[in-house]
Tab-separated table of C-alpha atoms in Angstrom:
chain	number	residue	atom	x	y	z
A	79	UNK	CA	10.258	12.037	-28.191
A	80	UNK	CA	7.995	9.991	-25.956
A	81	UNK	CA	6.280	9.978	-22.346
A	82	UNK	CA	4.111	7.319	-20.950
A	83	UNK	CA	1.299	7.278	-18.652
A	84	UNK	CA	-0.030	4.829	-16.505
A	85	UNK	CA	-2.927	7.487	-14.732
A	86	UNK	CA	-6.395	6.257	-15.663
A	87	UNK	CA	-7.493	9.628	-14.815
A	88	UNK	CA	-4.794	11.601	-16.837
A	89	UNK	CA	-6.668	14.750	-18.832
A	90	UNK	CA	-10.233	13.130	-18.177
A	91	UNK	CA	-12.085	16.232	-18.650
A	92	UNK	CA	-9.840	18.526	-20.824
A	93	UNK	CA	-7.842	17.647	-23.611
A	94	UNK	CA	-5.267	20.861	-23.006
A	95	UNK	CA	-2.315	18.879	-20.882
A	96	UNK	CA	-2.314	16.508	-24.117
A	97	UNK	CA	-2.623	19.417	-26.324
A	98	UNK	CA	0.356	21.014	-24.218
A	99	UNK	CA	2.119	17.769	-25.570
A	100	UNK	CA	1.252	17.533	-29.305
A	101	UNK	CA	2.615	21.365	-29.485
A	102	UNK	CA	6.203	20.434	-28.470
A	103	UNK	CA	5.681	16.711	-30.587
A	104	UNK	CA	5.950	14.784	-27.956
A	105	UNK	CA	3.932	11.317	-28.308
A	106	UNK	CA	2.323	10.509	-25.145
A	107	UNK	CA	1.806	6.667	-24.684
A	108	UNK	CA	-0.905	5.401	-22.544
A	109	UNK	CA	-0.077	2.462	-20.125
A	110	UNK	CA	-2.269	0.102	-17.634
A	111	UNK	CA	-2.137	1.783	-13.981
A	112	UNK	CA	-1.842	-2.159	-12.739
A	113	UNK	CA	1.149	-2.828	-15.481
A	114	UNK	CA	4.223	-4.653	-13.923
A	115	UNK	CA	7.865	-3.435	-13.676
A	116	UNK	CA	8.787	-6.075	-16.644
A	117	UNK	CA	6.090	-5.111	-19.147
A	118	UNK	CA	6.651	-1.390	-18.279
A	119	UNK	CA	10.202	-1.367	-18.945
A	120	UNK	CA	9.274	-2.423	-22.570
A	121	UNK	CA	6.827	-0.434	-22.801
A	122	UNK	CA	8.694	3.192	-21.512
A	123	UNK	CA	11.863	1.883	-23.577
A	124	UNK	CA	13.095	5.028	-25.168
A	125	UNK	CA	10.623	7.449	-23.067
A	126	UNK	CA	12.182	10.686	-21.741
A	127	UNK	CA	9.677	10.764	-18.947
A	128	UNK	CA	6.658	8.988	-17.200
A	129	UNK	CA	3.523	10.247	-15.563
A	130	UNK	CA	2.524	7.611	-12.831
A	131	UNK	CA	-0.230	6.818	-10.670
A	132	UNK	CA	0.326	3.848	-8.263
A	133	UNK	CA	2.625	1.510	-10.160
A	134	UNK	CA	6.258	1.035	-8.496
A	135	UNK	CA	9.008	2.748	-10.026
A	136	UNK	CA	12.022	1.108	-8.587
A	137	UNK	CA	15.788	1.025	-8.620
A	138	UNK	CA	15.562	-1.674	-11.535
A	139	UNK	CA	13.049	0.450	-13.397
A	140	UNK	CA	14.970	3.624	-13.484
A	141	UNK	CA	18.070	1.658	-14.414
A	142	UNK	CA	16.134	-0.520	-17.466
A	143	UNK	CA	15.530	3.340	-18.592
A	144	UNK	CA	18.031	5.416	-19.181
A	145	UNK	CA	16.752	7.737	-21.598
A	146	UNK	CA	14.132	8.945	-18.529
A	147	UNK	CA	14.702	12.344	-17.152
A	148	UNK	CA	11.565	12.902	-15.283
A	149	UNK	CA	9.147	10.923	-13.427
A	150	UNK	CA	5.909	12.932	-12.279
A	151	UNK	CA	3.508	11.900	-9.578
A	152	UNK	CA	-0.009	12.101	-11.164
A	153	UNK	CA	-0.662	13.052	-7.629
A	154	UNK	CA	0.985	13.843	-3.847
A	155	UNK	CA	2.245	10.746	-2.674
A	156	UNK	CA	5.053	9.469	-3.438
A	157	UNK	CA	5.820	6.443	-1.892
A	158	UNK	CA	5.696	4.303	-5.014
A	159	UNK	CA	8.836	5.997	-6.273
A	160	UNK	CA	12.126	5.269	-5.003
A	161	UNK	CA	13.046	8.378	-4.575
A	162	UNK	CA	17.255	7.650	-3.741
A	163	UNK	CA	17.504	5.479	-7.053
A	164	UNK	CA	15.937	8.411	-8.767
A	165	UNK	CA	18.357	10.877	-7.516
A	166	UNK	CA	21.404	8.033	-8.309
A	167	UNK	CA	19.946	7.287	-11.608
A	168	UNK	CA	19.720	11.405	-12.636
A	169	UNK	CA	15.718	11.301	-12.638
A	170	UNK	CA	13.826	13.983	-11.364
A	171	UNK	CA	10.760	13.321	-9.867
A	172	UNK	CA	7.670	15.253	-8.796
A	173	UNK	CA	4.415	15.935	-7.524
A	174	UNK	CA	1.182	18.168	-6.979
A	175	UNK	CA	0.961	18.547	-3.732
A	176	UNK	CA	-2.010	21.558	-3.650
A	177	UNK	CA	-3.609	20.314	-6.793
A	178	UNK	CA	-6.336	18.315	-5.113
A	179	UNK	CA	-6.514	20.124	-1.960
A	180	UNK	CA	-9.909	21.473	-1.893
A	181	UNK	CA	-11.420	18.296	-3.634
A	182	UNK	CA	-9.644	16.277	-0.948
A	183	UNK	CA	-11.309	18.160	1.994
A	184	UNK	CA	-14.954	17.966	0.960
A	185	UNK	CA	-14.355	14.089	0.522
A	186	UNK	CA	-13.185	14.157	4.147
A	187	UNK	CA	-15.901	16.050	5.623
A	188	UNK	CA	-18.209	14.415	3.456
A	189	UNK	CA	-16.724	11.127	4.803
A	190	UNK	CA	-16.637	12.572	8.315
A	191	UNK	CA	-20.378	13.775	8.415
A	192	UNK	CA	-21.646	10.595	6.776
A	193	UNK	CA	-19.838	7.982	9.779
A	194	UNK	CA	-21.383	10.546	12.071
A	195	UNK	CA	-24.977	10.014	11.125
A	196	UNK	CA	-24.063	6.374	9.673
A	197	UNK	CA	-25.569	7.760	6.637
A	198	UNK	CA	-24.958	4.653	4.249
A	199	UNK	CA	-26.364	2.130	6.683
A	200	UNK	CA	-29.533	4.386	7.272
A	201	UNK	CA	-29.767	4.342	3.159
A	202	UNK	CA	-29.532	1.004	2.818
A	203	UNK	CA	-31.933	-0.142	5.719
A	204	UNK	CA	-34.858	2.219	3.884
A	205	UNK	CA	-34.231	1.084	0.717
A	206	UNK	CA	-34.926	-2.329	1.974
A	207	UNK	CA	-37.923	-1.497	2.934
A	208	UNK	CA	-36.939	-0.205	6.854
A	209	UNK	CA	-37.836	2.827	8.104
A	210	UNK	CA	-34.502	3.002	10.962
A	211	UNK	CA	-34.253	5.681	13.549
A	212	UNK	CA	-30.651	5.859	13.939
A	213	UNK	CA	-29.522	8.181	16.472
A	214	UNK	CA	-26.129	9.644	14.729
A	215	UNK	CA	-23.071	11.693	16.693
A	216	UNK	CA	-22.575	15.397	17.168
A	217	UNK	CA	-20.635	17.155	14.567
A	218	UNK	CA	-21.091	20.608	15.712
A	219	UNK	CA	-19.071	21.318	18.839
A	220	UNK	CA	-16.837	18.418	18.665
A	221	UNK	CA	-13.226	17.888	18.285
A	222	UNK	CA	-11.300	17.038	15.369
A	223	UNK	CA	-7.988	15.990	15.547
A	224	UNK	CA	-5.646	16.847	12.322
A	225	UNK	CA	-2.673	14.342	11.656
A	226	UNK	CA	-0.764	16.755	9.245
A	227	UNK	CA	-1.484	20.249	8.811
A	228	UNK	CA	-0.233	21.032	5.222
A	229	UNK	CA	-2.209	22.078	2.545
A	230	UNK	CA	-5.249	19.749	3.060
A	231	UNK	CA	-5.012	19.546	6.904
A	232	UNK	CA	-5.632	23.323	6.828
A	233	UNK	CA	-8.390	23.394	4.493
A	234	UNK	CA	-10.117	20.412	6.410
A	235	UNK	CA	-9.735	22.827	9.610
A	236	UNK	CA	-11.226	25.902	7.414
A	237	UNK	CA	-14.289	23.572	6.978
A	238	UNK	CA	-14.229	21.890	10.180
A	239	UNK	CA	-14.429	26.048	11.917
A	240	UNK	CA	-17.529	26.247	9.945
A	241	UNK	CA	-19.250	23.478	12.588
A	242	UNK	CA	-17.481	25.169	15.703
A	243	UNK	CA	-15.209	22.019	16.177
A	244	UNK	CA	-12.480	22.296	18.724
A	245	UNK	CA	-9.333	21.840	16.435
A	246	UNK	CA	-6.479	20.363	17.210
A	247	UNK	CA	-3.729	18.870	15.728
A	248	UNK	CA	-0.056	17.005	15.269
A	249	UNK	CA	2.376	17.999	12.968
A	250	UNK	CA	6.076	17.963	13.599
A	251	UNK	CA	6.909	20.618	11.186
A	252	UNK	CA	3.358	23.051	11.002
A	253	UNK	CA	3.895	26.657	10.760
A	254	UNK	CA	2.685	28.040	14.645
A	255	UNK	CA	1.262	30.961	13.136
A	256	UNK	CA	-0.430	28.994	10.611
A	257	UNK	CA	-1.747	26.889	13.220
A	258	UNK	CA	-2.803	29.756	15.527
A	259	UNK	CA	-5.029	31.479	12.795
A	260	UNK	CA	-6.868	28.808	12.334
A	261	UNK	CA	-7.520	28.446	15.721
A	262	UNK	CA	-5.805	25.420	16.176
A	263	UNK	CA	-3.925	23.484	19.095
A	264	UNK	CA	-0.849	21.946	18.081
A	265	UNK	CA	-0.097	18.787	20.320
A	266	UNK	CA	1.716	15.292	20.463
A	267	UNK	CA	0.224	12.225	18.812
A	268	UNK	CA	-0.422	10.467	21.342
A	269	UNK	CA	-2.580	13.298	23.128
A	270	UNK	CA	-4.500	14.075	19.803
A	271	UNK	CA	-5.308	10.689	19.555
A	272	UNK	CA	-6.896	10.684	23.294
A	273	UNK	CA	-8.561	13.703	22.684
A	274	UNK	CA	-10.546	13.487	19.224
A	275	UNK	CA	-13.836	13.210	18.694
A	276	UNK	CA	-13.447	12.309	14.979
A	277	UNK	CA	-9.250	11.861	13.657
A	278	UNK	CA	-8.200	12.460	10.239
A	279	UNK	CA	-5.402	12.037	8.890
A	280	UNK	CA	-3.468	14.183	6.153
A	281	UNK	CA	0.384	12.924	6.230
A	282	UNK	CA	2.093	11.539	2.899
A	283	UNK	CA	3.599	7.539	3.575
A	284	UNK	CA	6.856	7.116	4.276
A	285	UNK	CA	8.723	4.567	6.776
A	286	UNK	CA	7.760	7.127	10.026
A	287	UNK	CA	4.373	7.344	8.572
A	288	UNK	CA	4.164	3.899	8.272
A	289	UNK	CA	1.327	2.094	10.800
A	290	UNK	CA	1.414	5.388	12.445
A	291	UNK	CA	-2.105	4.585	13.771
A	292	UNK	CA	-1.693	1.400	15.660
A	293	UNK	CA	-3.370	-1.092	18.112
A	294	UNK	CA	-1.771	1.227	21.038
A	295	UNK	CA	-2.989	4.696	19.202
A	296	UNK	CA	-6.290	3.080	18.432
A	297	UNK	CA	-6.149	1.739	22.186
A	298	UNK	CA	-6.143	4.951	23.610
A	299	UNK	CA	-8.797	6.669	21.370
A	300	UNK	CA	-12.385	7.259	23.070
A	301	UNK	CA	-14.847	4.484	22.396
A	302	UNK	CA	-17.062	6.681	20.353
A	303	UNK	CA	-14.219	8.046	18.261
A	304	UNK	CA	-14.340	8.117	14.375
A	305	UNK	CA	-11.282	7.678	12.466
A	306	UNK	CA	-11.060	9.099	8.600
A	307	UNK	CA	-8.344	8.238	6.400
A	308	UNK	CA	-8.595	9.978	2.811
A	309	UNK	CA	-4.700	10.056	2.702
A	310	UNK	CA	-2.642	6.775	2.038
A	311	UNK	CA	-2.966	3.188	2.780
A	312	UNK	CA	-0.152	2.453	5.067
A	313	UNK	CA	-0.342	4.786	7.584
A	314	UNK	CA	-3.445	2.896	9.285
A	315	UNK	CA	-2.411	-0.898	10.569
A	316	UNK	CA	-5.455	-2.238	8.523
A	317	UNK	CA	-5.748	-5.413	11.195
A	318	UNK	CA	-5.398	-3.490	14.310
A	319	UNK	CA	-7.783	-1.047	12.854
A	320	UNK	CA	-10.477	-4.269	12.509
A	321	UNK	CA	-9.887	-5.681	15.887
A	322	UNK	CA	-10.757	-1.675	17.517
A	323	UNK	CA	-13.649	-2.046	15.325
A	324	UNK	CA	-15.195	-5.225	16.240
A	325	UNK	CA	-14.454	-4.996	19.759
A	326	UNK	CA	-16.038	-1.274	20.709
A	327	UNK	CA	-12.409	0.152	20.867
A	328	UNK	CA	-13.508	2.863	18.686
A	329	UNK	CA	-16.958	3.230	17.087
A	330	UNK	CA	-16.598	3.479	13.136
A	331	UNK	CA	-14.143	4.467	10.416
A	332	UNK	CA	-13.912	5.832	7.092
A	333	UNK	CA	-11.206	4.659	4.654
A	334	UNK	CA	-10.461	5.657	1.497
A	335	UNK	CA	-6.826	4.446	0.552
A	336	UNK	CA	-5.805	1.008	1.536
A	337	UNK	CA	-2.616	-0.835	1.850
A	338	UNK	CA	-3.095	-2.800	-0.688
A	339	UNK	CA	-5.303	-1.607	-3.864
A	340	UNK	CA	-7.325	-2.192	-5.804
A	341	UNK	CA	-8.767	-3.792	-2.942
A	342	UNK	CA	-11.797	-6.310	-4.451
A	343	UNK	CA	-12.068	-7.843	-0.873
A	344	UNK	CA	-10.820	-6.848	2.720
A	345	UNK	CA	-12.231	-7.897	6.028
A	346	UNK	CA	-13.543	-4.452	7.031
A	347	UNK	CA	-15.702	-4.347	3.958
A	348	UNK	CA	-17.616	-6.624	6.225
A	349	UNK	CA	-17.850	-4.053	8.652
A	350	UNK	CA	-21.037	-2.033	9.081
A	351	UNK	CA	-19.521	0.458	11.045
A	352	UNK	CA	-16.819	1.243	7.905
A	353	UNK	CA	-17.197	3.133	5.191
A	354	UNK	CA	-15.002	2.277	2.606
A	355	UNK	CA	-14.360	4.021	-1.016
A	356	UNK	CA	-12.107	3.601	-3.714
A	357	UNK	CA	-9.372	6.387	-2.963
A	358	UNK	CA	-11.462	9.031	-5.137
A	359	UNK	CA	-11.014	11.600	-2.791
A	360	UNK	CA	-8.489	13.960	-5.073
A	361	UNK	CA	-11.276	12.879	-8.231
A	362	UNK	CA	-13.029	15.913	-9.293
A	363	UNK	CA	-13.059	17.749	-12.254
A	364	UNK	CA	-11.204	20.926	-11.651
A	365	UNK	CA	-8.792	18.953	-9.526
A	366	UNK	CA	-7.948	16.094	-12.077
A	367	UNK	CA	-7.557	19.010	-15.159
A	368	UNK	CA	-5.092	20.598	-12.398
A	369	UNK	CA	-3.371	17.984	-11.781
A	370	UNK	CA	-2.979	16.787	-15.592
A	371	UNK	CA	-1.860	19.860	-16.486
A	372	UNK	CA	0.794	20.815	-13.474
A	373	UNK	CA	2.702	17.029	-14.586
A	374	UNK	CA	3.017	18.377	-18.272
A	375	UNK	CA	4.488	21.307	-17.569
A	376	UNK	CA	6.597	19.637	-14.683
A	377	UNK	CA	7.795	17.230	-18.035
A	378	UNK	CA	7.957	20.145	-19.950
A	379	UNK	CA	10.198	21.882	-17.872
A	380	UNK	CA	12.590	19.101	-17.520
A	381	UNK	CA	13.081	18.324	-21.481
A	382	UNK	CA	13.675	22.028	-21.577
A	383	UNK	CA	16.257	21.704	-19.169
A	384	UNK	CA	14.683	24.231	-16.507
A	385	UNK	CA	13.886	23.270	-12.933
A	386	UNK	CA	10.313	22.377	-12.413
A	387	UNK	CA	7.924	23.755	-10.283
A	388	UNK	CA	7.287	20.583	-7.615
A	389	UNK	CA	10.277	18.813	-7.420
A	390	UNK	CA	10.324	15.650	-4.993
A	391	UNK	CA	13.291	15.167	-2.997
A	392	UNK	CA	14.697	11.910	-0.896
């Protein structure tokens, strides 16, 4: 019995998730995370499951394979799987949604705080020899706007309370009580996005997520807003974000997942008002052991014929 894997980052730190394999003999088969649908159909031939990061399992994959029972998300989003062919082909397929949570959060108020004092351009000009006084933005006192209060979105506000922010967000389906202990203001899109200070966003990608931020979102944002995207590529319209950029619309942004990736060249790299990193937000040690771990025992589960713990659902 077989699995492949086509996370990079798959049991990084600890051997135990693999160990977890070897004591039911399962073989686990490590894959390319940039292989194509073609060479991974040969490759998973015979596999009763697959651990993915960012490589597309389609309708044609699932139906090349059909010894695979389970396909688990080395991570939250799921918008590389296709989820109805899964559910017509017999597949489950999960995720770990909480996994990363905390190690997600720091990144975005590390991201946050570091556009607000333009941190990386002050670094660079002094190691060149500068000595820059940059005046930076406020932090404490402003107002953060949360696109998604789930797991993350929560523990970004938990952070955010620390600086006396004024929190608000939009999410269609956030618990009000959840929201109100938190101290935070649940509100329509389109107000949170006139309102923010700084706007992060926490929502997986799907086709209503999709270009959620546009040129009219980004229009209406104050000209000294910040947006921070540590979630997925997608939901941002990547050129409309540029043009706010270059024309004052909106004063700098932070991106960490882009539409396309790996992304070796994009026009806001040429930005100095962007930050832009290599969607390692979730990458931490405790959270990538975590997250290892919670896809075995998802696989597990499903060999063994029991119902695992994160299923994923069209």
């Amino acid at each position: 019995m077989k699995i492949v894997c086509t996370s990079p980052s798959f049991a990084r730190y600890s051997r135990a998730p693999i160990e977890s394999l070897e004591a039911r003999d399962i073989e686990l088969v490590a894959l390319p995370a940039d292989i194509d649908e073609t060479t991974f159909i040969e490759r998973a031939d015979g596999a009763v499951g697959a651990i993915v990061a960012f490589n597309a399992i389609s309708d044609r994959v699932l139906g090349a394979l059909p010894a695979m029972k389970i396909v688990a998300k080395h991570g939250v989003g799921v918008d590389n799987i296709d989820l109805a062919a899964a559910a017509r082909h017999g597949v489950t397929v999960t995720n770990v949604p909480a996994a990363n949570r905390e190690a997600v959060a720091d990144f975005t108020f590390a991201l946050l705080m570091a556009s607000a004092r333009a941190i990386p351009r002050i670094d660079t000009a002094t190691k060149r020899g500068e000595w820059p006084r940059h005046f930076g933005r406020d932090v404490h006192g402003a107002t953060l706007g949360i696109v998604g209060l789930g797991s993350i979105g929560q523990a970004v506000a938990r952070r955010a309370a620390g600086f006396d922010m004024t929190l608000v967000a939009h999410d269609p389906f956030a618990d009000a009580d959840v929201a109100s202990a938190l101290s935070v203001e649940l509100m329509p899109l389109d107000e949170l996005c006139r309102r923010a200070d700084y706007l992060t966003l926490h929502v997986g990608l799907s086709e209503q997520t999709r270009h959620l931020i546009d040129a009219a979102r980004l229009g209406s944002m104050k000209p000294t807003a910040v947006l921070i995207n540590a979630a997925r590529g997608g939901i941002v319209d990547e050129s409309a974000l540029y043009d706010a950029l270059t024309q004052g619309t909106i004063a700098a942004a932070a991106v960490d997942a882009f539409e396309i990736e790996p992304a070796s060249e994009h026009p806001l790299f040429a930005l100095d008002n962007v930050i832009a990193t290599s969607h390692v937000a979730g990458y931490t040690e405790n959270a990538l052991t975590t997250l290892s771990q919670s896809c075995v025992d998802d696989v597990i589960a499903v060999i063994d014929g029991r119902a695992p713990r994160h299923p994923v659902s069209a």
